[in-house]
Amino acid sequence: MLHLKFIRENQALLVERLKLKNFDAFQLISKIIQLDDQRRQTQNIQDNKQAEGKRLSGKIGALINSGKQEDANKSKTDSSRLKEEIKTLNNQMQEISSTMESLLIQIPNIPHESVPPGKGEQDNFEERRYGVIPELEASAIPHWDLGKKYDILDFELGNKLTGAGFPVFKGKGAKLQRALIQFFLDEAIKAGYREIIPPLMVNEASGFGTGQLPDKEGQMYYIPSENYYLIPTSEVPITNMYRNVILEAKDLPVKNTSYTPCFRREAGSYGKDVRGLNRVHQFDKVEIVQIVHPDKSYDCLDEMVSHVEQLLRKLELPFRIMRLCGGDISFTSALTFDFEVYSAAQQKWLEVSSVSNFEDFQANRLKLRFHEESGKKNKIAHTLNGSALALPRIVAALLENNQTSQGIKIPAVLVPYTGFKMID
RNA sequence: GGAGAAAUGGCAGAGUGGUCGAAUGCGGCGGUCUUGAAAACCGUUGUCCGCCUCGGCGGACCGGGGGUUCGAAUCCCUCUUUCUCCGCCA
């Protein structure tokens, strides 16, 4: 959510910049400013009436104390009348505010100036590429077949237990999952992140705080009996830890990391893109989240990008980094880099990480602020997050790219975690 | 699951209808004293919104929501959370 003050002061600029996200904000913004004017006007009247009411109440008290009951009764009538007026005004205020809020949350974040124009993923800009795309033998097979061949990954069993999109990992497949999680967490901790294990269900307020609610209910699993949502990413609980929090400038940056399973309904997905591990309803992910000083957020974004880059290099996976264009970047993000690994048997790039700077968009909605120094006004912090990393597509690429006639080779960096060098 | 108690500023903790955004203590910040520090003393110390002649002025907030009253931290209703006791349990 953008700050009202910013919207008021940068109306034209905002409309212009949001065109990059293919969003026409003109009507919305005009309406918001009009409502805000109304709100201010109403508040002014209400404040004055309330001040008058306060004075009157004090007077009544004094009159009663000095025994002037009749004068007091007369003032009581005035006061009652005032109260009615205030109540009406207050109702108006609430209505205006809630309408304004519902409009405010419809405006997307402003894209950073380096965001390239474009309509969709085909227009994303490739920043750089690393690694060599392996030449597989003619007998190479995709990961869903490899999973069956080595009995490490079972989609049919998941289907029996739950339904489509809930894979079962077995034996060395399960161990590989655990190894990756451990490796990612260790690397994050080495990079200065604090590990958190959050709840896997969140309430409505948290869903709202990070922008899943309202409107995106359909993407989350919902527990009606408790009114809870299964988290689609640990970003939700980890970021909401700081909802309504005022930090000290000296505590920044705040760096948290968390491994959790993630649950996504992915309603409406179908076709070959969702085969195997490419898209599932439950998957594991290690997330990194930072809360930083506004002056530093783009340096932090670089730092996070390079962290993810190092992970992929250590796993010896070929990857490319994409700077998302205006049409593909998310509603909440100012600048996003996607990481894609090459899955050699499927012969396609798979998105494994998305690293974003939200600037103050998320923090504003969360009311996440910090004290610049004593005596100065509090400021909205900047937030960033990134996957480091999401497991399923990493596993898909590792299995496919490292397959040999002897079995699947485990990258050297993971061997201390798996305890084996080959899946065979 | 049953019974009872409670929720106040960064923390502790007063306040049971008006003069209370709220005593006091601790902590924080600034100062006096000191070669420096400690102690002592003095001052200051929440968030949000609006107005403005940028010095100020007004309003809201005592767990959330609603009500009673001219007036609510204080009374009533409701929700949430915490604590104690009992039961159940990994």
Coordinates of C-alpha atoms in Angstrom, one line a residue, chain A:
Chain A
M1 CA 0.0 0.0 0.0
L2 CA 1.3 3.4 -0.9
H3 CA 1.3 6.2 1.6
L4 CA -1.5 8.7 1.2
K5 CA 0.8 11.6 1.6
F6 CA 3.0 10.3 -1.2
I7 CA 0.0 9.8 -3.5
R8 CA -1.2 13.4 -2.8
E9 CA 2.1 14.9 -3.6
N10 CA 3.1 12.8 -6.6
Q11 CA -0.2 12.3 -8.4
A12 CA 1.0 12.9 -11.9
L13 CA 4.3 11.0 -11.4
L14 CA 2.5 8.1 -10.0
V15 CA 0.0 7.8 -12.9
E16 CA 2.9 8.0 -15.3
R17 CA 5.1 5.4 -13.5
L18 CA 2.3 2.9 -13.1
K19 CA 1.7 2.7 -16.8
L20 CA 4.9 0.5 -16.8
K21 CA 2.8 -2.0 -14.8
N22 CA 0.1 -1.6 -17.4
F23 CA -2.0 0.0 -14.7
D24 CA -4.2 3.0 -15.3
A25 CA -4.3 4.7 -11.9
F26 CA -5.8 8.0 -12.8
Q27 CA -9.4 7.4 -11.8
L28 CA -8.5 5.6 -8.7
I29 CA -6.1 8.3 -7.5
S30 CA -8.5 11.1 -8.2
K31 CA -11.2 9.4 -6.2
I32 CA -8.9 8.7 -3.3
I33 CA -7.8 12.3 -3.1
Q34 CA -11.3 13.5 -3.3
L35 CA -12.3 11.2 -0.5
D36 CA -9.3 12.3 1.5
D37 CA -10.3 15.9 1.1
Q38 CA -13.7 15.0 2.4
R39 CA -12.2 13.1 5.3
R40 CA -10.1 16.1 6.4
Q41 CA -13.0 18.4 6.2
T42 CA -15.2 16.1 8.2
Q43 CA -12.5 15.5 10.8
N44 CA -12.1 19.2 11.2
I45 CA -15.7 19.7 12.0
Q46 CA -15.8 16.7 14.3
D47 CA -12.6 17.8 16.2
N48 CA -14.1 21.2 16.8
K49 CA -17.4 19.7 18.1
Q50 CA -15.6 17.3 20.3
A51 CA -13.5 20.1 21.7
E52 CA -16.6 22.0 22.4
G53 CA -18.2 18.9 24.0
K54 CA -15.2 18.5 26.3
R55 CA -15.4 22.1 27.5
L56 CA -19.2 21.8 28.1
S57 CA -18.7 18.6 30.1
G58 CA -16.2 20.3 32.3
K59 CA -18.5 23.2 32.8
I60 CA -21.4 20.9 33.8
G61 CA -19.2 19.3 36.4
A62 CA -18.3 22.7 37.9
L63 CA -22.0 23.9 37.8
I64 CA -23.1 20.8 39.7
N65 CA -20.4 21.2 42.2
S66 CA -21.5 24.8 42.9
G67 CA -25.1 23.8 43.2
K68 CA -26.4 25.4 40.0
Q69 CA -28.4 22.5 39.0
E70 CA -30.7 24.3 36.5
D71 CA -27.8 25.8 34.5
A72 CA -26.2 22.4 34.5
N73 CA -29.4 20.8 33.1
K74 CA -29.5 23.4 30.3
S75 CA -25.9 22.6 29.3
K76 CA -26.7 18.9 29.4
T77 CA -29.2 19.4 26.6
D78 CA -26.6 21.2 24.5
S79 CA -24.2 18.5 25.2
S80 CA -26.6 15.8 24.2
R81 CA -27.3 17.6 20.9
L82 CA -23.6 17.9 20.2
K83 CA -23.1 14.2 20.9
E84 CA -25.7 13.3 18.3
E85 CA -23.9 15.5 15.7
I86 CA -20.6 13.9 16.6
K87 CA -21.9 10.5 16.2
T88 CA -23.2 11.2 12.7
L89 CA -19.9 12.8 11.7
N90 CA -18.0 9.8 13.1
N91 CA -20.1 7.4 11.0
Q92 CA -19.3 9.5 8.0
M93 CA -15.6 9.4 8.8
Q94 CA -15.6 5.7 9.1
E95 CA -17.4 5.2 5.9
I96 CA -15.0 7.5 4.0
S97 CA -12.0 5.9 5.6
S98 CA -13.0 2.4 4.8
T99 CA -13.9 3.3 1.2
M100 CA -10.5 5.1 0.9
E101 CA -8.7 2.1 2.3
S102 CA -10.3 -0.3 -0.1
L103 CA -9.3 1.9 -3.0
L104 CA -5.8 2.5 -1.6
I105 CA -5.0 -1.2 -1.6
Q106 CA -5.9 -1.5 -5.3
I107 CA -2.9 0.7 -6.3
P108 CA 0.2 -1.4 -7.1
N109 CA 3.7 -0.5 -5.9
I110 CA 5.7 1.9 -8.1
P111 CA 8.2 0.1 -10.3
H112 CA 11.8 1.0 -9.8
E113 CA 13.3 3.1 -12.6
S114 CA 15.4 0.2 -13.8
V115 CA 12.4 -2.0 -14.4
P116 CA 12.2 -2.6 -18.2
P117 CA 8.9 -2.1 -20.0
G118 CA 7.0 -5.2 -21.2
K119 CA 3.8 -7.1 -21.2
G120 CA 4.8 -10.5 -19.8
E121 CA 7.5 -12.9 -19.0
Q122 CA 8.8 -12.9 -22.6
D123 CA 9.9 -9.3 -22.0
N124 CA 12.0 -9.9 -18.9
F125 CA 15.6 -8.8 -19.2
E126 CA 18.3 -11.4 -18.8
E127 CA 20.9 -9.9 -16.5
R128 CA 23.4 -12.7 -16.6
R129 CA 23.8 -16.5 -17.0
Y130 CA 26.1 -18.9 -15.2
G131 CA 27.2 -22.5 -15.8
V132 CA 27.1 -24.9 -18.7
I133 CA 24.0 -26.6 -19.9
P134 CA 24.9 -30.3 -19.7
E135 CA 24.8 -32.6 -22.7
L136 CA 22.7 -35.5 -21.6
E137 CA 22.8 -39.0 -23.0
A138 CA 20.1 -39.9 -25.4
S139 CA 18.6 -42.1 -22.8
A140 CA 18.1 -39.2 -20.4
I141 CA 14.6 -39.0 -18.8
P142 CA 12.7 -36.3 -17.0
H143 CA 12.7 -36.2 -13.2
W144 CA 9.2 -37.8 -12.8
D145 CA 10.5 -40.9 -14.5
L146 CA 13.8 -40.7 -12.5
G147 CA 11.8 -40.6 -9.3
K148 CA 10.1 -43.8 -10.3
K149 CA 13.2 -45.5 -11.6
Y150 CA 15.1 -45.0 -8.3
D151 CA 12.0 -45.1 -6.1
I152 CA 12.7 -41.8 -4.5
L153 CA 9.8 -39.7 -5.6
D154 CA 6.2 -41.0 -5.8
F155 CA 3.4 -38.9 -7.2
E156 CA 0.8 -41.7 -7.3
L157 CA 1.3 -42.4 -3.7
G158 CA 0.8 -38.7 -2.8
N159 CA -2.4 -38.8 -4.9
K160 CA -3.6 -41.8 -2.9
L161 CA -2.9 -40.1 0.4
T162 CA -4.1 -36.7 -0.4
G163 CA -4.5 -35.7 -4.0
A164 CA -2.7 -34.4 -7.0
G165 CA 0.2 -32.1 -6.3
F166 CA 1.3 -33.7 -3.0
P167 CA 4.4 -35.7 -3.8
V168 CA 5.9 -38.3 -1.5
F169 CA 9.7 -38.4 -1.1
K170 CA 11.2 -41.7 -0.2
G171 CA 14.6 -43.0 0.9
K172 CA 17.4 -41.1 -0.7
G173 CA 14.8 -38.7 -2.1
A174 CA 13.7 -37.8 1.3
K175 CA 17.2 -37.5 2.6
L176 CA 18.1 -35.2 -0.4
Q177 CA 15.2 -32.9 0.6
R178 CA 16.4 -32.7 4.2
A179 CA 20.0 -32.1 3.0
L180 CA 19.0 -29.2 0.8
I181 CA 17.0 -27.6 3.6
Q182 CA 19.9 -27.9 6.0
F183 CA 22.3 -26.6 3.4
F184 CA 20.2 -23.6 2.6
L185 CA 19.6 -22.7 6.2
D186 CA 23.3 -23.1 7.1
E187 CA 24.3 -20.8 4.3
A188 CA 21.7 -18.2 5.3
I189 CA 22.8 -18.3 8.9
K190 CA 26.4 -17.9 7.7
A191 CA 25.2 -14.8 5.9
G192 CA 23.9 -13.3 9.1
Y193 CA 20.3 -14.4 9.0
R194 CA 18.5 -15.5 12.2
E195 CA 16.6 -18.8 11.9
I196 CA 12.9 -18.7 12.7
I197 CA 10.4 -21.6 12.9
P198 CA 7.0 -19.9 12.5
P199 CA 3.4 -21.3 12.7
L200 CA 2.3 -22.9 9.4
M201 CA -1.1 -21.3 9.8
V202 CA -1.9 -17.6 10.1
N203 CA -4.9 -15.5 10.9
E204 CA -6.7 -13.0 8.7
A205 CA -4.7 -10.0 10.0
S206 CA -1.5 -11.6 8.9
G207 CA -2.9 -12.5 5.5
F208 CA -3.9 -8.9 5.1
G209 CA -0.5 -7.6 6.4
T210 CA 1.4 -9.2 3.5
G211 CA -1.3 -8.6 0.9
Q212 CA -2.7 -12.1 0.4
L213 CA -6.0 -10.8 1.7
P214 CA -8.3 -9.5 0.4
D215 CA -8.7 -10.8 -3.1
K216 CA -6.2 -13.7 -3.1
E217 CA -8.0 -16.1 -0.8
G218 CA -8.4 -18.5 -3.6
Q219 CA -4.6 -19.2 -3.6
M220 CA -4.5 -20.2 0.0
Y221 CA -5.8 -23.2 1.9
Y222 CA -8.4 -22.2 4.4
I223 CA -9.4 -23.8 7.8
P224 CA -13.0 -22.6 8.3
S225 CA -13.3 -24.0 11.8
E226 CA -10.6 -21.6 13.1
N227 CA -10.6 -19.0 10.4
Y228 CA -6.9 -19.7 9.7
Y229 CA -5.0 -19.9 6.4
L230 CA -2.2 -22.4 5.6
I231 CA 0.8 -20.3 4.7
P232 CA 1.7 -20.0 1.0
T233 CA 5.2 -18.9 2.0
S234 CA 7.0 -18.2 5.2
E235 CA 7.2 -14.6 4.1
V236 CA 3.7 -14.3 5.6
P237 CA 4.5 -15.2 9.2
I238 CA 8.1 -13.9 9.1
T239 CA 7.1 -10.4 7.8
N240 CA 4.0 -10.2 10.0
M241 CA 6.2 -10.7 13.1
Y242 CA 6.9 -7.0 12.6
R243 CA 3.3 -5.9 12.0
N244 CA 2.7 -2.7 14.1
V245 CA 6.2 -2.7 15.3
I246 CA 8.5 0.3 15.8
L247 CA 12.2 -0.7 15.5
E248 CA 15.3 1.3 16.5
A249 CA 17.5 2.5 13.6
K250 CA 20.4 0.8 15.3
D251 CA 18.7 -2.6 15.0
L252 CA 18.5 -2.4 11.2
P253 CA 19.0 -4.4 9.1
V254 CA 16.8 -7.2 10.6
K255 CA 17.6 -10.4 8.8
N256 CA 15.5 -13.5 9.3
T257 CA 15.5 -16.8 7.5
S258 CA 13.0 -19.6 7.8
Y259 CA 12.4 -23.0 6.4
T260 CA 8.7 -24.1 6.1
P261 CA 6.5 -26.2 4.0
C262 CA 4.4 -23.9 1.7
F263 CA 0.9 -24.6 0.7
R264 CA -0.7 -23.3 -2.5
R265 CA -3.9 -24.2 -4.1
E266 CA -2.7 -23.1 -7.5
A267 CA -6.3 -23.1 -8.6
G268 CA -6.7 -23.1 -12.4
S269 CA -3.2 -24.5 -13.3
Y270 CA -3.0 -27.3 -15.8
G271 CA -1.0 -28.7 -18.6
K272 CA 2.6 -29.8 -19.1
D273 CA 4.0 -26.9 -17.1
V274 CA 2.6 -28.5 -13.9
R275 CA 4.0 -32.0 -14.5
G276 CA 6.0 -33.6 -11.8
L277 CA 7.7 -31.2 -9.4
N278 CA 7.2 -28.2 -11.6
R279 CA 4.2 -27.1 -9.7
V280 CA 2.8 -28.7 -6.6
H281 CA 0.4 -27.9 -3.8
Q282 CA 2.8 -28.5 -0.9
F283 CA 6.5 -27.8 -1.2
D284 CA 9.5 -26.9 0.9
K285 CA 11.2 -23.5 0.8
V286 CA 13.8 -21.6 2.7
E287 CA 13.0 -17.9 2.7
I288 CA 15.2 -14.9 3.5
V289 CA 13.6 -11.7 4.7
Q290 CA 15.2 -8.3 5.5
I291 CA 13.9 -5.1 7.1
V292 CA 16.2 -2.3 6.3
H293 CA 16.8 1.4 6.3
P294 CA 15.2 3.0 3.2
D295 CA 18.6 4.4 2.1
K296 CA 20.0 0.9 2.0
S297 CA 17.4 -1.3 0.4
Y298 CA 18.9 -1.5 -3.1
D299 CA 22.3 -2.5 -1.7
C300 CA 20.5 -5.1 0.3
L301 CA 18.7 -6.3 -2.8
D302 CA 22.1 -6.8 -4.5
E303 CA 23.3 -8.6 -1.4
M304 CA 20.3 -11.0 -1.5
V305 CA 20.7 -11.6 -5.2
S306 CA 24.3 -12.5 -4.7
H307 CA 23.4 -14.8 -1.8
V308 CA 21.0 -16.8 -4.0
E309 CA 23.5 -16.8 -6.8
Q310 CA 26.2 -18.3 -4.6
L311 CA 23.8 -21.1 -3.6
L312 CA 23.2 -22.1 -7.2
R313 CA 26.9 -21.9 -8.0
K314 CA 27.6 -24.2 -5.1
L315 CA 25.0 -26.6 -6.4
E316 CA 26.6 -26.5 -9.8
L317 CA 23.4 -25.7 -11.5
P318 CA 23.2 -23.7 -14.7
F319 CA 21.1 -20.6 -14.1
R320 CA 20.1 -17.2 -15.4
I321 CA 19.0 -14.1 -13.6
M322 CA 16.0 -12.2 -15.0
R323 CA 15.1 -8.6 -14.2
L324 CA 11.3 -8.7 -14.4
C325 CA 9.6 -6.3 -16.7
G326 CA 6.7 -4.1 -15.8
G327 CA 4.1 -6.5 -17.0
D328 CA 5.5 -9.5 -15.0
I329 CA 6.6 -7.9 -11.8
S330 CA 4.2 -8.5 -8.9
F331 CA 1.7 -6.0 -7.6
T332 CA 3.7 -5.3 -4.4
S333 CA 7.2 -5.3 -5.8
A334 CA 9.3 -2.3 -6.9
L335 CA 12.1 -4.4 -8.4
T336 CA 12.3 -8.2 -8.7
F337 CA 15.0 -10.6 -9.9
D338 CA 13.9 -14.1 -10.8
F339 CA 16.4 -17.0 -10.8
E340 CA 15.8 -19.8 -13.3
V341 CA 17.7 -23.0 -13.4
Y342 CA 18.0 -25.1 -16.5
S343 CA 16.3 -28.5 -16.3
A344 CA 18.1 -30.4 -18.9
A345 CA 15.8 -33.3 -19.6
Q346 CA 12.7 -31.1 -19.8
Q347 CA 14.9 -28.7 -21.7
K348 CA 13.5 -25.7 -20.0
W349 CA 14.2 -22.9 -17.5
L350 CA 12.4 -23.3 -14.2
E351 CA 11.9 -20.5 -11.8
V352 CA 13.5 -21.3 -8.4
S353 CA 13.7 -18.0 -6.7
S354 CA 12.3 -14.5 -6.7
V355 CA 14.1 -11.8 -4.9
S356 CA 12.3 -8.5 -4.4
N357 CA 12.5 -5.1 -2.9
F358 CA 9.1 -3.9 -1.8
E359 CA 10.5 -0.5 -0.6
D360 CA 7.9 0.8 1.9
F361 CA 4.9 -0.7 0.2
Q362 CA 4.6 -3.7 2.4
A363 CA 5.9 -1.9 5.5
N364 CA 3.3 0.8 5.1
R365 CA 0.5 -1.7 5.1
L366 CA 2.1 -3.5 8.1
K367 CA 2.8 -0.2 9.9
L368 CA 6.4 -1.3 10.3
R369 CA 8.4 1.8 11.3
F370 CA 11.6 2.7 12.9
H371 CA 13.0 5.5 15.1
E372 CA 15.6 7.3 13.0
E373 CA 17.0 8.8 16.2
S374 CA 15.4 10.2 19.3
G375 CA 13.5 13.3 18.7
K376 CA 12.9 12.7 15.0
K377 CA 9.7 11.4 13.5
N378 CA 9.4 7.7 12.8
K379 CA 9.9 6.5 9.3
I380 CA 8.5 3.5 7.4
A381 CA 11.1 0.8 6.9
H382 CA 11.8 -1.0 3.7
T383 CA 11.3 -4.7 3.3
L384 CA 12.8 -7.3 1.0
N385 CA 12.5 -11.0 0.6
G386 CA 13.7 -13.8 -1.5
S387 CA 13.5 -17.6 -1.8
A388 CA 16.8 -19.2 -0.9
L389 CA 15.6 -21.5 -2.2
A390 CA 12.4 -23.3 -3.2
L391 CA 13.1 -27.0 -3.3
P392 CA 11.0 -28.8 -5.9
R393 CA 12.4 -27.3 -9.1
I394 CA 15.9 -27.4 -7.7
V395 CA 15.4 -31.2 -7.1
A396 CA 14.0 -31.6 -10.6
A397 CA 17.0 -29.9 -12.1
L398 CA 19.5 -31.7 -9.9
L399 CA 18.0 -35.1 -10.8
E400 CA 17.8 -34.4 -14.5
N401 CA 21.1 -32.7 -15.0
N402 CA 23.1 -35.1 -12.9
Q403 CA 21.8 -38.3 -14.3
T404 CA 24.3 -40.8 -15.6
S405 CA 24.2 -44.4 -16.5
Q406 CA 25.5 -45.2 -13.0
G407 CA 22.9 -43.2 -11.2
I408 CA 22.3 -39.6 -10.1
K409 CA 25.3 -37.7 -8.9
I410 CA 25.0 -35.6 -5.8
P411 CA 26.8 -32.2 -5.9
A412 CA 29.9 -32.2 -3.7
V413 CA 28.6 -29.5 -1.5
L414 CA 25.6 -31.6 -0.5
V415 CA 27.5 -34.8 0.2
P416 CA 28.3 -33.9 3.8
Y417 CA 24.5 -33.5 4.3
T418 CA 23.3 -36.5 2.4
G419 CA 26.0 -38.9 3.4
F420 CA 25.9 -40.5 -0.1
K421 CA 27.4 -39.4 -3.4
M422 CA 25.0 -41.2 -5.7
I423 CA 21.4 -42.1 -6.0
D424 CA 21.5 -45.5 -7.6

